[in-house]
Coordinates of C-alpha atoms in Angstrom, one line a residue:
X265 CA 259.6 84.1 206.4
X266 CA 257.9 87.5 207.0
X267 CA 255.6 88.0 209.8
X268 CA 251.9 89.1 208.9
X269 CA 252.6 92.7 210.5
X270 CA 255.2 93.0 207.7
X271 CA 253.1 91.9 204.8
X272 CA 252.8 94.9 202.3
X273 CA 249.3 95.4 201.7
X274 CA 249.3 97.7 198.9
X275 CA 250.9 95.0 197.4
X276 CA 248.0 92.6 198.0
X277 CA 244.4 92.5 195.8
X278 CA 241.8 94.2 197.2
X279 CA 240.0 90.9 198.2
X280 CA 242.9 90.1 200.3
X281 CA 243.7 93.2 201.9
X282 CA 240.5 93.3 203.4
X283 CA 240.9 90.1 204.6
X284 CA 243.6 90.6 206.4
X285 CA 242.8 94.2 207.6
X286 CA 239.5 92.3 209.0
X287 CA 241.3 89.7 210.6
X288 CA 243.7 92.2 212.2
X289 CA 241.0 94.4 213.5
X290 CA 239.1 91.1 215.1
X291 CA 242.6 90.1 216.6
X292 CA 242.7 93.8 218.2
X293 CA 239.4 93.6 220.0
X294 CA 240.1 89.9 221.4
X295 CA 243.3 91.3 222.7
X296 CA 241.5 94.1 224.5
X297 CA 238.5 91.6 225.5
X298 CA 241.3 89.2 227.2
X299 CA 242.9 92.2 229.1
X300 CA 239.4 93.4 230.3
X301 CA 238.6 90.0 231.3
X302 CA 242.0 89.8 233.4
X303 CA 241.4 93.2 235.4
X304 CA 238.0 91.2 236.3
X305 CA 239.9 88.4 237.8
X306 CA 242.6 90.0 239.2
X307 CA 239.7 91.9 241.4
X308 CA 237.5 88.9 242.2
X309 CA 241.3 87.0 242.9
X310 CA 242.1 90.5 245.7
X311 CA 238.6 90.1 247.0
X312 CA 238.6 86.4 247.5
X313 CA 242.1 87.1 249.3
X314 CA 240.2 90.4 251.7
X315 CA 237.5 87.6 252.4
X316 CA 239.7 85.2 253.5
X317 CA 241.8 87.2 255.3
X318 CA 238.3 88.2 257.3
X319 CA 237.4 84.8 258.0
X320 CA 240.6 83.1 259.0
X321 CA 243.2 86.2 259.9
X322 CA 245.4 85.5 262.7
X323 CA 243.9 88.6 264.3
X324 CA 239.9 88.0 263.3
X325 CA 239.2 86.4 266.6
X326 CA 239.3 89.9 267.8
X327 CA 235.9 91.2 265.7
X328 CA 232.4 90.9 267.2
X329 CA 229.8 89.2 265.8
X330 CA 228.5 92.4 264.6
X331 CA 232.1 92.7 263.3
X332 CA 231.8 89.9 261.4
X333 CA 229.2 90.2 259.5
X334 CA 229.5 93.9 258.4
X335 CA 233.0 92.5 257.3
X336 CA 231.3 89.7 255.4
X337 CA 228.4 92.1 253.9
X338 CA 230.4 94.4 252.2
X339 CA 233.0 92.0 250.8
X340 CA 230.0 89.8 249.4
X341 CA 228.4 92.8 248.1
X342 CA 232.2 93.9 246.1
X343 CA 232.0 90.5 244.9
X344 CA 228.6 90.4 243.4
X345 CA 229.7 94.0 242.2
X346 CA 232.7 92.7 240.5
X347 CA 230.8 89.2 239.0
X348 CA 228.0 91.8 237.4
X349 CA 231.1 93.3 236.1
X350 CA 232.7 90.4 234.8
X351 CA 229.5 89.0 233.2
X352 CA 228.5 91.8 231.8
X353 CA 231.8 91.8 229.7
X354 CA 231.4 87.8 229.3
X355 CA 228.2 88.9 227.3
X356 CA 229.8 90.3 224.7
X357 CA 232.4 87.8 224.1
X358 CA 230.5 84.6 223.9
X359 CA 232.6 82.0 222.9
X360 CA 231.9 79.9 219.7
X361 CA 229.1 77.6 219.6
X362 CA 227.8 78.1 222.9
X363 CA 224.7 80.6 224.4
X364 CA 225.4 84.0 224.3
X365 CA 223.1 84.5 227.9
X366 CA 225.1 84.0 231.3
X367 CA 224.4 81.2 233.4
X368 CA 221.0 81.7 235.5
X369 CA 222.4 81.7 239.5
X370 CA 219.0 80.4 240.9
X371 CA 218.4 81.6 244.8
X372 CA 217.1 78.0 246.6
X373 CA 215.2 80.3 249.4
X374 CA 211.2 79.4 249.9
X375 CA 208.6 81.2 249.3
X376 CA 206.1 80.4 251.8
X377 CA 202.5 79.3 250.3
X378 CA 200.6 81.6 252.5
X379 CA 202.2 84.6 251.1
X380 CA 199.7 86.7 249.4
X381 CA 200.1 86.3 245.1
X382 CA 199.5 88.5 242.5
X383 CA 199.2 87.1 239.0
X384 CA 200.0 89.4 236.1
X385 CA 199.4 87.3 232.9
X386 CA 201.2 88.1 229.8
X387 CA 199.1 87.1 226.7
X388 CA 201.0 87.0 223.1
X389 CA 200.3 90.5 220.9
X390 CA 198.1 88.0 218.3
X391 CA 196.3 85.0 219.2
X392 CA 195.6 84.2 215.1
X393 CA 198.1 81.9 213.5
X394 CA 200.1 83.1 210.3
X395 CA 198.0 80.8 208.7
X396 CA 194.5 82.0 209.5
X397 CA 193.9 79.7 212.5
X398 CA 192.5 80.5 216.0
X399 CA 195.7 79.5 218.6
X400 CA 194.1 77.5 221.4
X401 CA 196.0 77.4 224.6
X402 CA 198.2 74.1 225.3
X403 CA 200.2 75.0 228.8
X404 CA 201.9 78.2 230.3
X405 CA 205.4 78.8 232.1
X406 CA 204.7 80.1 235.7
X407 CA 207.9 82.4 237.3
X408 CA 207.8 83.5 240.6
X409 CA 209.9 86.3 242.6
X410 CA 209.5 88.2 246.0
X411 CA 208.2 91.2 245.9
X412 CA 207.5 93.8 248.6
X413 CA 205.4 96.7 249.5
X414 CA 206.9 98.5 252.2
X415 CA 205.2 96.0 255.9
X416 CA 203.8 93.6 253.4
X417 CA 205.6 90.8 251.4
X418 CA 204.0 88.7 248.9
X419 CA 204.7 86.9 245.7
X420 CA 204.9 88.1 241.7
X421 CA 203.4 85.1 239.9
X422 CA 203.9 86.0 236.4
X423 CA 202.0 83.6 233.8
X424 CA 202.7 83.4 230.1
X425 CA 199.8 81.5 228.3
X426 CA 201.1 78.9 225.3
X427 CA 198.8 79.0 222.5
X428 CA 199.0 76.4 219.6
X429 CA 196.9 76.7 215.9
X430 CA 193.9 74.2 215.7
X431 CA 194.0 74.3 212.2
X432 CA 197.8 73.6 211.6
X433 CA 200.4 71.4 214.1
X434 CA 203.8 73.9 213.9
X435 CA 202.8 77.3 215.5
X436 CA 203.3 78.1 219.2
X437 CA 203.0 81.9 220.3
X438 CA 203.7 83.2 223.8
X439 CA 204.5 86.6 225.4
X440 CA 208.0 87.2 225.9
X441 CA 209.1 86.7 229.2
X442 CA 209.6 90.4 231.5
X443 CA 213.5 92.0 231.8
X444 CA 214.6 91.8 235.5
X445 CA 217.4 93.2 237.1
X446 CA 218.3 89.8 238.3
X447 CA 217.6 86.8 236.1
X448 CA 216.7 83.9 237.9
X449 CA 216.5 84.9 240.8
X450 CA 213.9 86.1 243.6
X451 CA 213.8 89.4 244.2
X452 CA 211.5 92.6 242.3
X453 CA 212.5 95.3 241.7
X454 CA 210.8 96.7 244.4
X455 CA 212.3 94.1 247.0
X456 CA 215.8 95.3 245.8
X457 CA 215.3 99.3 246.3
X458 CA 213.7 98.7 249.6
X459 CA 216.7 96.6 250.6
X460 CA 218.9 99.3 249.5
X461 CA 216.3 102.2 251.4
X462 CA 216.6 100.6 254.5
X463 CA 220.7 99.7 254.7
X464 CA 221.5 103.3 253.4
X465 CA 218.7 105.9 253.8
X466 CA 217.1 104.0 257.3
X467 CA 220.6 102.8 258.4
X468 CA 219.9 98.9 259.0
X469 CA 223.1 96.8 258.3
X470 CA 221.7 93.9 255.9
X471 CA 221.9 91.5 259.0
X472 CA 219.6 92.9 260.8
X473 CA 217.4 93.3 257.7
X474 CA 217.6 89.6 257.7
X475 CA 216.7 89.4 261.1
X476 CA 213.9 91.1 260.2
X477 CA 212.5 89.0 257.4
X478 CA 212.8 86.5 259.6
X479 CA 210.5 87.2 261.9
X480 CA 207.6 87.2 258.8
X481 CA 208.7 84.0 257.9
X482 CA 211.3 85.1 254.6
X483 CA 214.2 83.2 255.6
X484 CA 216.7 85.4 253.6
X485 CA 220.7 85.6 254.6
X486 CA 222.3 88.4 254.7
X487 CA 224.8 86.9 251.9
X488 CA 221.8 87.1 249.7
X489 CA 220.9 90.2 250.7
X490 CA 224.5 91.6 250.0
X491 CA 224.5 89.7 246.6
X492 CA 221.6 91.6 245.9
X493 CA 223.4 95.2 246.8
X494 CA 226.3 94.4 244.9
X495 CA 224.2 93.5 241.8
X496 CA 222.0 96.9 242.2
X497 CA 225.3 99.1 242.8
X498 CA 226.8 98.1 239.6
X499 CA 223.5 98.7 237.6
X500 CA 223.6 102.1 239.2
X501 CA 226.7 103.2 238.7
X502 CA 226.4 104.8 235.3
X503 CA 223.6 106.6 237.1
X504 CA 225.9 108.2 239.7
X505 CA 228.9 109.2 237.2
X506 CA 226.6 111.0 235.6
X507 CA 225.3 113.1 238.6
X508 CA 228.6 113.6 239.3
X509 CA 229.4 114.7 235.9
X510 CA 226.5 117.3 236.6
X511 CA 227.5 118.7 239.7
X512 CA 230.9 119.4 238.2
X513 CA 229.3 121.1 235.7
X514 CA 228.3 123.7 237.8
X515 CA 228.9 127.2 237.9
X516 CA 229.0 126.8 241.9
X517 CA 229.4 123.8 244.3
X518 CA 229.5 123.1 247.6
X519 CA 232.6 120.4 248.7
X520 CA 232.9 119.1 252.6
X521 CA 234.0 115.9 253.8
X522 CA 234.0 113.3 256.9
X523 CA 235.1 110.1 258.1
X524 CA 234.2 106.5 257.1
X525 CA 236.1 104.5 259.0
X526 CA 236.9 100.8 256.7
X527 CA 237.3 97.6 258.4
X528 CA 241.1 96.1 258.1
X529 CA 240.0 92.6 258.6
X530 CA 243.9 91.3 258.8
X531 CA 244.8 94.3 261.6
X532 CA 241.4 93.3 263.9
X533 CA 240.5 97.1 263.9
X534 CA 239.3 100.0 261.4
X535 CA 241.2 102.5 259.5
X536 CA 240.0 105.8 258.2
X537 CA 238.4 106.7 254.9
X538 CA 236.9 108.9 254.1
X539 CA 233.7 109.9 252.2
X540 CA 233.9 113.5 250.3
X541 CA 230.9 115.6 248.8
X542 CA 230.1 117.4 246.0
X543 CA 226.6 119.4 246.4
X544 CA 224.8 121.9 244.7
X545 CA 221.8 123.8 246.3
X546 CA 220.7 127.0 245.0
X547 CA 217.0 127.1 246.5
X548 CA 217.7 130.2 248.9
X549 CA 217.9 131.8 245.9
X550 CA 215.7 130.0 243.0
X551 CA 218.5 129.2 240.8
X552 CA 217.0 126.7 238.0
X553 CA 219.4 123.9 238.6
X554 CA 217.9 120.9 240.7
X555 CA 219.7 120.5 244.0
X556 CA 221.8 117.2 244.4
X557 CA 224.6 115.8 246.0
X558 CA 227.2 113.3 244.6
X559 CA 229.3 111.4 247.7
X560 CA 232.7 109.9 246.6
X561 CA 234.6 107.7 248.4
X562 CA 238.7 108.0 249.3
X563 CA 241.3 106.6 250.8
X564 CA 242.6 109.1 253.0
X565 CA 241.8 113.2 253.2
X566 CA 244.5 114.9 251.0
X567 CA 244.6 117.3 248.4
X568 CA 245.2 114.3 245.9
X569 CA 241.7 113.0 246.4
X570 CA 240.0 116.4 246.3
X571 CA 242.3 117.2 242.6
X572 CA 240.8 114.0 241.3
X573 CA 237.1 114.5 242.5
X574 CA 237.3 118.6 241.3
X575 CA 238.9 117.6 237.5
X576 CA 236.8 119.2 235.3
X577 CA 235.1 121.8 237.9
X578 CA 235.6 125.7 237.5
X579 CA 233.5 128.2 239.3
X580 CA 232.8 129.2 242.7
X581 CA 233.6 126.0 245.8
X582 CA 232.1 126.6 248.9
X583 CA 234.1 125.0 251.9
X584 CA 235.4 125.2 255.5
X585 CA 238.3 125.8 256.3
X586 CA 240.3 122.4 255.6
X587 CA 243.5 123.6 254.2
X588 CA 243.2 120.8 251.5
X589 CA 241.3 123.2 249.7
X590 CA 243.5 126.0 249.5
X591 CA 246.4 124.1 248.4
X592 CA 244.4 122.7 245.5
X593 CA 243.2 126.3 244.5
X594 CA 246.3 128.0 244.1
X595 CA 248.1 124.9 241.8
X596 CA 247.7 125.8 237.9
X597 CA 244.8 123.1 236.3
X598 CA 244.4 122.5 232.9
X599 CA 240.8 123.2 233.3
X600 CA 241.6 126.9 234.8
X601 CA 241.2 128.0 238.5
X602 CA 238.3 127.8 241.0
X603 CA 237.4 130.3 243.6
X604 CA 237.2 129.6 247.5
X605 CA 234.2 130.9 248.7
X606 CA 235.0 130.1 253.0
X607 CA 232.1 129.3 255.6
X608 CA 231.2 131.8 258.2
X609 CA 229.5 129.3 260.5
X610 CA 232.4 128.1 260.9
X611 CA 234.4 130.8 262.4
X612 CA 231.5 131.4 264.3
X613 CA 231.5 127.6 266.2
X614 CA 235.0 128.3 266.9
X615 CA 234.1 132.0 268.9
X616 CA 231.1 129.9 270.4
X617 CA 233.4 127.0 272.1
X618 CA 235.6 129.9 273.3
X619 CA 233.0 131.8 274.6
X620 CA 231.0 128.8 276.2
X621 CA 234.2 127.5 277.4
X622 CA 235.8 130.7 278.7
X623 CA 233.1 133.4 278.5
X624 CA 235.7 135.8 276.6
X625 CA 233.5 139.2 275.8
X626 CA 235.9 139.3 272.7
X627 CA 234.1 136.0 271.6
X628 CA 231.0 137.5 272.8
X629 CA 231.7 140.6 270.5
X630 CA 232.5 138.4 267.3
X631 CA 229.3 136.2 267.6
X632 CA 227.2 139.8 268.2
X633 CA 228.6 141.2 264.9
X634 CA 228.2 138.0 262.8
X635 CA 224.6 137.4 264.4
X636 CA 224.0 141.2 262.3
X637 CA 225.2 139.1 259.1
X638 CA 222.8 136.4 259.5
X639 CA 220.2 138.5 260.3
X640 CA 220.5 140.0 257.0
X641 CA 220.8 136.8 255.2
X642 CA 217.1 135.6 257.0
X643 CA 215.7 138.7 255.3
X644 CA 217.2 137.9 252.3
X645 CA 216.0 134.0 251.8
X646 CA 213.9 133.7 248.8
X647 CA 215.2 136.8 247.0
X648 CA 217.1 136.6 243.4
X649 CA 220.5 136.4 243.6
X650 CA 220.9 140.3 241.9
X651 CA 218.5 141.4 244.7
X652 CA 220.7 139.6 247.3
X653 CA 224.0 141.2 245.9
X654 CA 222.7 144.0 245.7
X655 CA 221.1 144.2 249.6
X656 CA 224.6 142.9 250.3
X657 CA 226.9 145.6 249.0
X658 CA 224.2 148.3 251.1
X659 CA 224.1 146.3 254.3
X660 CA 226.4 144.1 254.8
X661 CA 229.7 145.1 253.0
X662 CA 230.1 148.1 255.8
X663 CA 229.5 145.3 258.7
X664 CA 232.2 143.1 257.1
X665 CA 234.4 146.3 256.7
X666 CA 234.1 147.0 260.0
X667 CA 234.5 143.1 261.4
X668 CA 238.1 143.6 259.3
X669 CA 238.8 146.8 261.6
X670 CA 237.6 145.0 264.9
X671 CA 239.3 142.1 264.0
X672 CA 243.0 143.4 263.5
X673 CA 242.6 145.3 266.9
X674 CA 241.9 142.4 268.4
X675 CA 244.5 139.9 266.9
X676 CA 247.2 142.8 267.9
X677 CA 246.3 142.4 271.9
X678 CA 246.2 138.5 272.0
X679 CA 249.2 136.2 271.3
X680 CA 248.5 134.0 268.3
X681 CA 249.0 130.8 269.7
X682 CA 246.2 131.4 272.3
X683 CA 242.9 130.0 272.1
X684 CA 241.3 133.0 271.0
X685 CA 244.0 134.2 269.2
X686 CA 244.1 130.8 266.8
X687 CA 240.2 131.1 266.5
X688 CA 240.3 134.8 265.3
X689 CA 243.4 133.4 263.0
X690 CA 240.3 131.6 260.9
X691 CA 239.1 135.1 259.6
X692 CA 242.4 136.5 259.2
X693 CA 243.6 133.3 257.1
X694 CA 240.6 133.0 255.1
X695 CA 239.1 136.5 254.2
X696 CA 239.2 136.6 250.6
X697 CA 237.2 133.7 250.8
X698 CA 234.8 135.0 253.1
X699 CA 234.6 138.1 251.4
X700 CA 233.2 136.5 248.1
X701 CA 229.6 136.1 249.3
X702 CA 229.2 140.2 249.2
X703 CA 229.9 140.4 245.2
X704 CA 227.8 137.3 243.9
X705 CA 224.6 137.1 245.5
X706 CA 224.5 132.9 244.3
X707 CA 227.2 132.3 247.2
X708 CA 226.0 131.4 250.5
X709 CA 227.4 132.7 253.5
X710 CA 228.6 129.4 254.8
X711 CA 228.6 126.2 253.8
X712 CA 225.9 124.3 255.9
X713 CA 223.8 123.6 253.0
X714 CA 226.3 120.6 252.2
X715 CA 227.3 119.9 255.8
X716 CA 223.9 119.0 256.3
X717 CA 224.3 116.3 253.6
X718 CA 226.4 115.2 255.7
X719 CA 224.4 114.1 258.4
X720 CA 222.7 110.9 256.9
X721 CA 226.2 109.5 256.5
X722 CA 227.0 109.9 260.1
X723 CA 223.7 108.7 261.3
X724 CA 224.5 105.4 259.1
X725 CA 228.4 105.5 260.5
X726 CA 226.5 105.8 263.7
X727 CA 224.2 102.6 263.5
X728 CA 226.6 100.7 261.2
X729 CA 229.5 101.5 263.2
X730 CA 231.8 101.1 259.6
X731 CA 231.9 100.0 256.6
X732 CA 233.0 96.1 256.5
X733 CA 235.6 97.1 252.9
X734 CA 236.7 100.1 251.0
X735 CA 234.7 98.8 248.5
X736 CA 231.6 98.9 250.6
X737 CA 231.8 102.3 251.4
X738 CA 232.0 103.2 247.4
X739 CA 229.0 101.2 247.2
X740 CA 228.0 103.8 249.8
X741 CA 228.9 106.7 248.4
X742 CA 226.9 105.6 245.2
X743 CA 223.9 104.7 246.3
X744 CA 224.1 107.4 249.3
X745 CA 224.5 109.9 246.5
X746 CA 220.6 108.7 244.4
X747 CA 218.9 108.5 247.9
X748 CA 220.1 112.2 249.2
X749 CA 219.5 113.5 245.9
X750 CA 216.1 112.2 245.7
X751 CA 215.5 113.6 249.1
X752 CA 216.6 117.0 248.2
X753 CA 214.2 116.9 245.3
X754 CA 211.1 116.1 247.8
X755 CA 211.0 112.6 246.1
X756 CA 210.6 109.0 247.9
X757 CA 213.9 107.3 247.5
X758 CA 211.7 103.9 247.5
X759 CA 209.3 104.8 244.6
X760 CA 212.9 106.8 242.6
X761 CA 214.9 103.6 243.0
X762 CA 212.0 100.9 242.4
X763 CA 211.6 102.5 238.9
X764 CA 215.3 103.2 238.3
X765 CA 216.3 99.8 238.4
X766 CA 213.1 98.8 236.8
X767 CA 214.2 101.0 233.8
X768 CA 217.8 99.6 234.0
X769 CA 216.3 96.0 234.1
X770 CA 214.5 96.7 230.6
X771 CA 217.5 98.0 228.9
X772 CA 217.3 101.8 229.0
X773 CA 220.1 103.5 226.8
X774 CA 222.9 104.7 227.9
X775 CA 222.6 107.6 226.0
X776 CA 219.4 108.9 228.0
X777 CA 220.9 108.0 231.4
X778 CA 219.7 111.6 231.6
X779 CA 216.2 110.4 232.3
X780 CA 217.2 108.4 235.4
X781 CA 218.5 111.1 237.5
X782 CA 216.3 111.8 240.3
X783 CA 215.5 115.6 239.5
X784 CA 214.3 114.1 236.2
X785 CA 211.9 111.5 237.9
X786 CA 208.0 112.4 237.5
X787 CA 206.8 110.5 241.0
X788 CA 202.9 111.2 240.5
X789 CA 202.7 109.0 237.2
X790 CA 205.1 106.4 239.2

């Protein structure tokens, strides 16, 4: 008997054929609906396996308290990450004869009666029945959810009034109930992107958040809390693909990275990640693009990571001297090349710690003819980038000619393996690439603009001490990259995120994600 695959359908009637073309088409998507479903559980089954191995590894005894409970935040907040994920995908697969909608996960904290409310009631578009009638009002359905304004909680009470027709018996109108982010559970909006503001942007672990809240009388755990991140980083994530998409779709970048060390919860200790950036800032010279910086997170610190995070990128990449970078620039890419633009500031540190250390005058003379450099580029702030090309070629071409001249002498009297000699090895190793700035007057002369988005993630590595699981620091690197971005665009990452996710909560399309990025946010009619 021949299998269905080897019917001939040409040989079938029309009727038929499309019948079993239908049916073979509907068999396709299950099959790809079952597979997606089984990546799902194969990463809740790893992270239920990481969060055991925190709790009762033979080695966990050796983690603080502290330890502990970064471990546990960032694992719960992977698995409300991965759940989202995997009900999401439930939701278009609902099985035969049951509800389509996900079950509601209802949060059994209080909310305290002497918390201030606010009642925002929702009356139907029409209070005439189809049949002519005037709808009286028989009963409403109360919701309730925390809310916060920044020192201030209190509660949403939102009311939707039941009307029924006096005239006839079967009409019932009532508003539609509001989107949230979270169904069923007790947090705003608001009360979700102040969460995330003060773990990532103010650097306070979600424990001592809870702590906190504790102390008004909110008796939230940090589980909840992390339930919450999770929830909010996979809402966002379409967000921050595509302000990565846009930085790569620059004519220039710059790209610098640094440490994140990851808790290995079956080792009692951390290990290194890392967390790279991608950031574009052309306000020294009024370029029209919106600044904006997209952090992704990695593994380790080779040229692998950096090819992956660069696919797609051509132009201009402003960097140290990491020699990551170089490697990656000289392999063929389907894409075509990039150019290494290389950061004077720092060669310059390197002459400064010999100088400070030592009080070598050839230091001394390398820092007095780069100081000429940046003296030129503080005249030049503000100015288009022709006129800054151009001011370059006149003024500061000869000084870097004659740096070039100095520099050669002085590389021929010192042995290379000293510790001036390797510092002056920096110029001599990276010239071409710190050359570039004289010919394109977009390029910086170092790359501080990016090192200084930078900083908030070593402040938070500072307070947090590390991230508790590689997949907390991606949720890091996501939601790090929304609040720096809206920084650099003089917006509040509070009132950016509250309306973000208030958007995402009422459905907006995927095909104007455009409209969520923060350079696209309009904060005075917010």
């Amino acid at each position: 008997m021949s299998s269905p695959a080897d019917i001939d359908l040409d040989a079938l009637p029309v009727d038929v054929r499309m019948l079993i073309e239908s049916e073979r088409a509907a068999r396709a998507e299950l099959e790809q609906q079952v597979a997606t479903l089984g990546r799902h559980n194969e990463r809740l089954a790893h992270l239920v396996q990481e969060f055991r191995k925190a709790l009762y590894g033979k080695r966990s005894e050796k983690l603080s308290a502290d330890e502990r409970q970064l471990a546990f935040e960032d694992l719960e907040t992977a698995l409300a990450t991965a759940e989202t994920a995997k009900e999401a995908a439930d939701a278009t697969t609902p099985a035969a004869g049951h509800d389509a909608r996900a079950p509601v996960r209802r949060n059994l904290g209080r909310l305290p009666k002497e918390l201030p409310r606010i009642e925002q009631v929702l009356e139907p578009a029409s209070g005439c029945c189809p049949c002519g009638g005037e709808m009286t009002r028989i009963g409403e359905e109360r919701t309730e959810r925390l809310d916060i304004v920044p020192a201030q909680f209190r509660v949403i009470a939102t009311v939707r009034p039941k009307y029924a027709c006096r005239v006839c018996s079967g009409a019932v109108v009532q508003a539609p109930a509001p989107a949230h982010l979270i169904e069923g559970a007790l947090p705003t909006e608001g009360l979700i992107a102040h969460v995330l503001v003060a773990k990532y942007a103010d650097h306070l672990p979600l424990y001592r958040q809870a702590q906190i809240y504790r102390r008004t009388g909110i008796d939230l755990h940090r589980s909840t809390l992390a339930d919450w991140v999770g929830k909010a980083a996979f809402h966002l994530a379409p967000v921050v693909d595509r302000l990565a998409w846009h930085m790569k779709g620059s004519t220039r970048l710059f790209m610098d990275e640094t440490t994140a060390p990851v808790l290995d919860p079956g080792r009692g200790r951390t290990r290194t990640g890392y967390l790279w950036a991608l950031a574009r800032d052309d306000r020294r010279w009024g370029g029209s693009d919106p600044p904006g910086v997209v952090y992704i997170y990695a593994p380790g610190r080779g040229a692998v990571h950096a090819e992956a995070m660069l696919q797609g990128f051509t132009g201009i990449l402003q960097v140290d001297g990491y020699s990551a970078y170089k490697t990656l620039a000289g392999k063929a890419r389907p894409e075509g090349p990039f150019t290494l633009a290389h950061c004077w500031a720092h060669g310059r540190r390197q002459l400064r710690e010999v100088f400070e250390r030592d009080g070598s005058p050839m230091a001394e003379e390398g820092l007095r003819r780069i100081a000429e450099l940046y003296r030129i580029e503080a005249e030049l702030k503000g100015r288009s980038s022709e006129e800054r090309r151009a001011a370059r070629q006149v003024r500061s071409r000869p000084i870097v000619e004659a740096f070039r001249t100095w520099l050669d002498a002085q590389r021929a009297r010192v042995s290379p393996k000293s510790r001036i000699g390797e510092k002056l090895g920096y110029f001599a190793n990276h010239w071409a690439g710190l050359c570039v700035f004289l010919g394109d007057g977009r390029v910086e002369i170092d790359s501080n603009a990016v090192e200084n988005t930078i900083r908030p993630l070593a402040l938070g590595r500072k307070n947090a001490l590390f991230a508790g699981h590689d997949e907390g620091a991606r949720s890091w690197a996501h939601i790090a990259s929304l609040i720096e971005t809206a920084k650099m665009n003089d917006l509040d990452p509070f009132a950016y995120l509250k309306a973000t996710l208030e958007a995402l909560a009422k459905g907006h399309p995927n095909q104007r994600i455009d409209e969520l990025l923060p350079w696209a946010f309009n904060q005075t009619s917010s």
